[in-house]
Amino acid sequence: MPTVSIGDADIYYEEKGNGPPLMLVPGLAGSGGFFLSQVPEFSRHFRTIVHDHRGAGRSTHSRITYSVARMADDTLRLMDALGVDRAHLVGHSTGGAIGQVIALDHPERLRSLVLSATWAGPDPYFRRMFESRKQTLLDSGIEAYLRASSLMQSTPKWVSENDDFLTELHRVTAASAAPIDVIASRIDAILDHDCRSRLPQITVPTLVIVARDDMITPAFYSEELASAIPGAKLIMLDGGGHFAPVIHSAPYNAAVGAFLRAVR
């Protein structure tokens, strides 16, 4: 399986296609497989790279104190290892937080930025959401954490129609999950992320996209991002919840793909 060393960790990655580099950076679960519905479409025009975060999936499950800044540094070190000087970056949820940090601290590394179902900084709703998810993880274990998370990530109809799929997905995910203390540290990292005061400094072309029925990063979080980032474009999808790239991939891919090709 393709892994690359970034110094103190091995990062699992996959790439497909040719053209300008495109980094697809996943959310808190940290699995590049989240973008299964995007890679075939985007790789028609871009060298499309997905990876598992450190502390998730098939990358090293480092026992460190996680932070979004450290996740951003891991992403940059992966780009270095793959010979990518500048890339388009689509960051979903936690991946969007990573994208904000890179756009602010290393704007020369980005051609464009897509902030997908993400947030600028925590508010009371966000804290309640992720503190409760962390407590479920610590009190009841990974299986209960995955089951509870799916009720927030997806739409009720999709959950009802994909029960067998979710059961198998949770079984496979739990079997290869990082230690609970690693997952908990990654939750702490996103609770600490706050770029609100710096958003006006982002200069790279930016698209903000979210589903109107997202329960984890509600649409008003994206409105805040788009209003603070100079020149940012905001697109709200009619539905799909937090996992709109999976549940309603066609409209998501059309909107993101059109933006990336226009910047290109």
Short mmCIF file of C-alpha atoms in Angstrom, two decimals:
data_model
loop_
_atom_site.label_atom_id
_atom_site.label_comp_id
_atom_site.label_asym_id
_atom_site.label_seq_id
_atom_site.Cartn_x
_atom_site.Cartn_y
_atom_site.Cartn_z
CA MET A 1 0.00 0.00 0.00
CA PRO A 2 1.38 3.48 -0.82
CA THR A 3 2.75 5.24 2.23
CA VAL A 4 5.30 8.01 2.50
CA SER A 5 7.38 9.08 5.48
CA ILE A 6 6.98 12.67 6.67
CA GLY A 7 9.69 12.23 9.30
CA ASP A 8 7.97 11.04 12.45
CA ALA A 9 5.00 9.30 10.82
CA ASP A 10 4.06 7.32 7.74
CA ILE A 11 1.12 8.73 5.78
CA TYR A 12 -1.08 6.53 3.62
CA TYR A 13 -2.09 8.21 0.37
CA GLU A 14 -3.53 7.47 -3.05
CA GLU A 15 -3.43 9.53 -6.21
CA LYS A 16 -5.10 9.42 -9.59
CA GLY A 17 -5.12 11.55 -12.71
CA ASN A 18 -2.88 14.18 -14.25
CA GLY A 19 -2.86 17.95 -14.25
CA PRO A 20 -2.56 20.56 -11.51
CA PRO A 21 -2.31 18.93 -8.07
CA LEU A 22 -5.50 18.72 -6.01
CA MET A 23 -5.41 17.74 -2.34
CA LEU A 24 -8.66 16.30 -0.96
CA VAL A 25 -8.34 16.56 2.83
CA PRO A 26 -10.92 14.65 4.90
CA GLY A 27 -12.64 15.48 8.17
CA LEU A 28 -12.31 14.28 11.75
CA ALA A 29 -12.50 10.57 10.90
CA GLY A 30 -9.38 11.24 8.86
CA SER A 31 -9.94 8.69 6.09
CA GLY A 32 -9.20 9.68 2.51
CA GLY A 33 -11.80 7.09 1.49
CA PHE A 34 -14.43 9.72 2.36
CA PHE A 35 -13.83 11.20 -1.11
CA LEU A 36 -14.62 7.99 -2.98
CA SER A 37 -17.34 9.80 -4.96
CA GLN A 38 -15.11 12.77 -5.83
CA VAL A 39 -11.90 11.14 -7.05
CA PRO A 40 -13.26 9.73 -10.35
CA GLU A 41 -14.72 13.11 -11.31
CA PHE A 42 -11.89 15.39 -10.23
CA SER A 43 -9.10 13.14 -11.50
CA ARG A 44 -10.31 13.81 -15.06
CA HIS A 45 -8.76 17.28 -14.78
CA PHE A 46 -6.38 17.16 -11.80
CA ARG A 47 -3.68 15.07 -10.17
CA THR A 48 -5.98 14.14 -7.31
CA ILE A 49 -4.38 13.12 -4.00
CA VAL A 50 -6.19 11.77 -0.93
CA HIS A 51 -4.60 10.68 2.33
CA ASP A 52 -5.40 9.33 5.77
CA HIS A 53 -4.54 11.79 8.54
CA ARG A 54 -1.89 10.88 11.05
CA GLY A 55 -3.83 9.24 13.88
CA ALA A 56 -6.43 7.74 11.54
CA GLY A 57 -6.94 5.04 8.94
CA ARG A 58 -3.79 3.44 7.57
CA SER A 59 -1.42 6.21 8.63
CA THR A 60 0.65 6.09 11.83
CA HIS A 61 -1.49 6.30 14.97
CA SER A 62 0.91 8.63 16.77
CA ARG A 63 0.30 9.22 20.47
CA ILE A 64 0.90 12.96 20.45
CA THR A 65 -1.04 16.06 21.42
CA TYR A 66 -2.95 16.78 18.23
CA SER A 67 -3.72 20.25 16.90
CA VAL A 68 -5.10 21.57 13.63
CA ALA A 69 -1.78 23.38 13.07
CA ARG A 70 0.02 20.04 13.35
CA MET A 71 -2.45 18.43 10.93
CA ALA A 72 -1.77 21.29 8.51
CA ASP A 73 1.97 20.74 8.86
CA ASP A 74 1.48 17.03 8.13
CA THR A 75 -0.41 17.95 4.95
CA LEU A 76 2.38 20.28 3.83
CA ARG A 77 5.02 17.66 4.57
CA LEU A 78 3.04 15.14 2.52
CA MET A 79 2.94 17.64 -0.35
CA ASP A 80 6.72 18.07 -0.01
CA ALA A 81 7.27 14.31 -0.09
CA LEU A 82 5.13 14.03 -3.24
CA GLY A 83 6.88 16.93 -4.99
CA VAL A 84 3.84 19.22 -4.86
CA ASP A 85 4.82 22.89 -4.59
CA ARG A 86 1.31 24.36 -4.98
CA ALA A 87 -2.06 22.66 -5.00
CA HIS A 88 -5.77 23.26 -5.03
CA LEU A 89 -7.11 22.11 -1.66
CA VAL A 90 -10.60 20.83 -0.89
CA GLY A 91 -10.94 20.47 2.85
CA HIS A 92 -14.06 18.90 4.33
CA SER A 93 -14.94 19.76 7.95
CA THR A 94 -11.66 19.28 9.88
CA GLY A 95 -9.98 19.31 6.46
CA GLY A 96 -11.43 22.80 6.00
CA ALA A 97 -9.89 23.90 9.28
CA ILE A 98 -6.57 22.55 8.00
CA GLY A 99 -7.09 24.47 4.77
CA GLN A 100 -7.67 27.72 6.67
CA VAL A 101 -4.38 27.32 8.54
CA ILE A 102 -2.43 26.61 5.35
CA ALA A 103 -4.08 29.54 3.53
CA LEU A 104 -3.12 31.88 6.38
CA ASP A 105 0.37 30.64 7.20
CA HIS A 106 1.53 29.31 3.81
CA PRO A 107 -0.60 30.95 1.08
CA GLU A 108 2.14 30.34 -1.48
CA ARG A 109 1.35 26.59 -1.28
CA LEU A 110 -2.27 26.96 -2.47
CA ARG A 111 -3.76 27.62 -5.90
CA SER A 112 -7.27 27.73 -4.46
CA LEU A 113 -9.21 26.69 -1.37
CA VAL A 114 -12.57 24.94 -1.00
CA LEU A 115 -13.99 25.08 2.53
CA SER A 116 -16.50 22.25 2.64
CA ALA A 117 -18.88 21.98 5.62
CA THR A 118 -16.44 23.58 8.02
CA TRP A 119 -16.22 26.30 10.67
CA ALA A 120 -14.09 29.30 11.65
CA GLY A 121 -14.04 28.75 15.40
CA PRO A 122 -16.09 27.08 18.12
CA ASP A 123 -19.36 28.45 19.45
CA PRO A 124 -21.59 26.97 22.20
CA TYR A 125 -23.36 24.63 19.75
CA PHE A 126 -20.04 23.35 18.38
CA ARG A 127 -18.65 22.77 21.86
CA ARG A 128 -21.75 20.90 22.99
CA MET A 129 -21.69 18.79 19.82
CA PHE A 130 -18.09 17.65 20.09
CA GLU A 131 -17.84 17.45 23.87
CA SER A 132 -20.84 15.11 23.85
CA ARG A 133 -19.33 13.02 21.05
CA LYS A 134 -16.04 12.79 22.95
CA GLN A 135 -17.87 11.75 26.13
CA THR A 136 -19.70 9.01 24.23
CA LEU A 137 -16.35 7.76 22.95
CA LEU A 138 -14.76 7.74 26.41
CA ASP A 139 -17.76 6.29 28.27
CA SER A 140 -19.13 3.79 25.75
CA GLY A 141 -16.33 2.99 23.30
CA ILE A 142 -15.72 3.25 19.58
CA GLU A 143 -18.78 1.28 18.41
CA ALA A 144 -21.22 3.54 20.29
CA TYR A 145 -19.29 6.60 19.11
CA LEU A 146 -19.63 5.54 15.47
CA ARG A 147 -23.34 4.74 15.79
CA ALA A 148 -24.12 8.07 17.45
CA SER A 149 -21.98 9.99 14.97
CA SER A 150 -23.82 8.57 11.97
CA LEU A 151 -27.09 10.10 13.23
CA MET A 152 -25.51 13.57 13.03
CA GLN A 153 -23.42 13.14 9.90
CA SER A 154 -26.09 11.83 7.56
CA THR A 155 -29.72 12.57 6.81
CA PRO A 156 -32.45 10.47 8.51
CA LYS A 157 -33.68 9.09 5.17
CA TRP A 158 -30.18 8.07 4.10
CA VAL A 159 -29.57 6.30 7.42
CA SER A 160 -32.86 4.42 7.07
CA GLU A 161 -32.04 3.35 3.53
CA ASN A 162 -28.44 2.31 4.26
CA ASP A 163 -28.67 0.45 7.55
CA ASP A 164 -26.83 -2.67 6.38
CA PHE A 165 -24.10 -0.60 4.77
CA LEU A 166 -23.60 1.46 7.94
CA THR A 167 -23.47 -1.67 10.09
CA GLU A 168 -20.68 -3.12 7.96
CA LEU A 169 -18.88 0.21 7.70
CA HIS A 170 -18.87 0.61 11.47
CA ARG A 171 -17.61 -2.95 11.92
CA VAL A 172 -14.68 -2.37 9.56
CA THR A 173 -13.94 1.09 10.95
CA ALA A 174 -13.95 -0.09 14.57
CA ALA A 175 -11.61 -2.96 13.74
CA SER A 176 -8.93 -0.61 12.40
CA ALA A 177 -9.62 2.44 14.58
CA ALA A 178 -6.88 4.34 16.35
CA PRO A 179 -6.68 4.05 20.16
CA ILE A 180 -9.41 5.96 21.95
CA ASP A 181 -6.96 8.43 23.48
CA VAL A 182 -5.73 9.35 19.97
CA ILE A 183 -9.28 9.96 18.71
CA ALA A 184 -10.06 12.00 21.84
CA SER A 185 -6.96 14.16 21.30
CA ARG A 186 -8.04 14.82 17.71
CA ILE A 187 -11.46 15.99 19.01
CA ASP A 188 -9.67 18.31 21.45
CA ALA A 189 -7.70 19.70 18.49
CA ILE A 190 -10.79 20.80 16.60
CA LEU A 191 -12.35 22.28 19.74
CA ASP A 192 -9.26 24.51 19.96
CA HIS A 193 -9.33 25.64 16.32
CA ASP A 194 -10.24 29.32 15.95
CA CYS A 195 -9.23 31.43 12.92
CA ARG A 196 -12.03 33.99 13.14
CA SER A 197 -9.83 37.03 13.67
CA ARG A 198 -7.50 36.08 10.81
CA LEU A 199 -9.99 35.15 8.09
CA PRO A 200 -9.79 38.57 6.34
CA GLN A 201 -6.11 37.78 5.69
CA ILE A 202 -6.92 34.84 3.37
CA THR A 203 -6.03 35.88 -0.17
CA VAL A 204 -6.32 32.67 -2.21
CA PRO A 205 -9.47 32.14 -4.34
CA THR A 206 -11.98 30.52 -1.98
CA LEU A 207 -15.23 28.61 -2.34
CA VAL A 208 -17.34 27.88 0.75
CA ILE A 209 -19.88 25.06 0.33
CA VAL A 210 -22.32 23.43 2.74
CA ALA A 211 -25.69 21.66 2.79
CA ARG A 212 -28.58 23.60 4.30
CA ASP A 213 -29.45 20.66 6.59
CA ASP A 214 -25.93 20.07 7.97
CA MET A 215 -26.26 19.39 11.72
CA ILE A 216 -22.55 19.21 12.59
CA THR A 217 -21.34 22.39 10.89
CA PRO A 218 -24.61 24.30 10.33
CA ALA A 219 -24.97 26.56 7.33
CA PHE A 220 -24.51 29.73 9.38
CA TYR A 221 -20.90 28.66 10.04
CA SER A 222 -20.29 28.77 6.28
CA GLU A 223 -22.04 32.13 6.04
CA GLU A 224 -19.59 33.44 8.64
CA LEU A 225 -16.61 32.11 6.68
CA ALA A 226 -17.79 33.49 3.35
CA SER A 227 -18.55 36.92 4.77
CA ALA A 228 -15.11 37.21 6.41
CA ILE A 229 -12.89 35.91 3.58
CA PRO A 230 -12.36 38.54 0.86
CA GLY A 231 -13.95 37.51 -2.43
CA ALA A 232 -15.14 34.13 -1.16
CA LYS A 233 -18.04 32.51 -3.00
CA LEU A 234 -20.75 30.71 -0.99
CA ILE A 235 -22.81 27.79 -2.30
CA MET A 236 -25.54 26.13 -0.25
CA LEU A 237 -26.71 22.72 -1.38
CA ASP A 238 -30.36 21.82 -0.84
CA GLY A 239 -29.61 18.71 1.20
CA GLY A 240 -27.23 15.93 2.13
CA GLY A 241 -26.33 16.82 5.69
CA HIS A 242 -22.71 16.90 6.81
CA PHE A 243 -21.93 14.07 4.42
CA ALA A 244 -23.33 15.82 1.35
CA PRO A 245 -20.25 14.83 -0.73
CA VAL A 246 -21.31 11.21 -0.18
CA ILE A 247 -25.09 11.49 -0.08
CA HIS A 248 -25.58 14.01 -2.91
CA SER A 249 -22.28 13.76 -4.74
CA ALA A 250 -23.53 14.93 -8.16
CA PRO A 251 -24.47 18.52 -7.21
CA TYR A 252 -21.47 18.73 -4.88
CA ASN A 253 -19.03 17.59 -7.57
CA ALA A 254 -20.59 19.91 -10.13
CA ALA A 255 -20.23 22.97 -7.91
CA VAL A 256 -16.72 22.22 -6.64
CA GLY A 257 -15.49 21.04 -10.03
CA ALA A 258 -16.72 24.20 -11.78
CA PHE A 259 -14.92 26.36 -9.22
CA LEU A 260 -11.64 24.44 -9.50
CA ARG A 261 -11.67 24.47 -13.29
CA ALA A 262 -12.41 28.22 -13.35
CA VAL A 263 -9.43 28.92 -11.07
CA ARG A 264 -7.26 26.63 -13.17
#
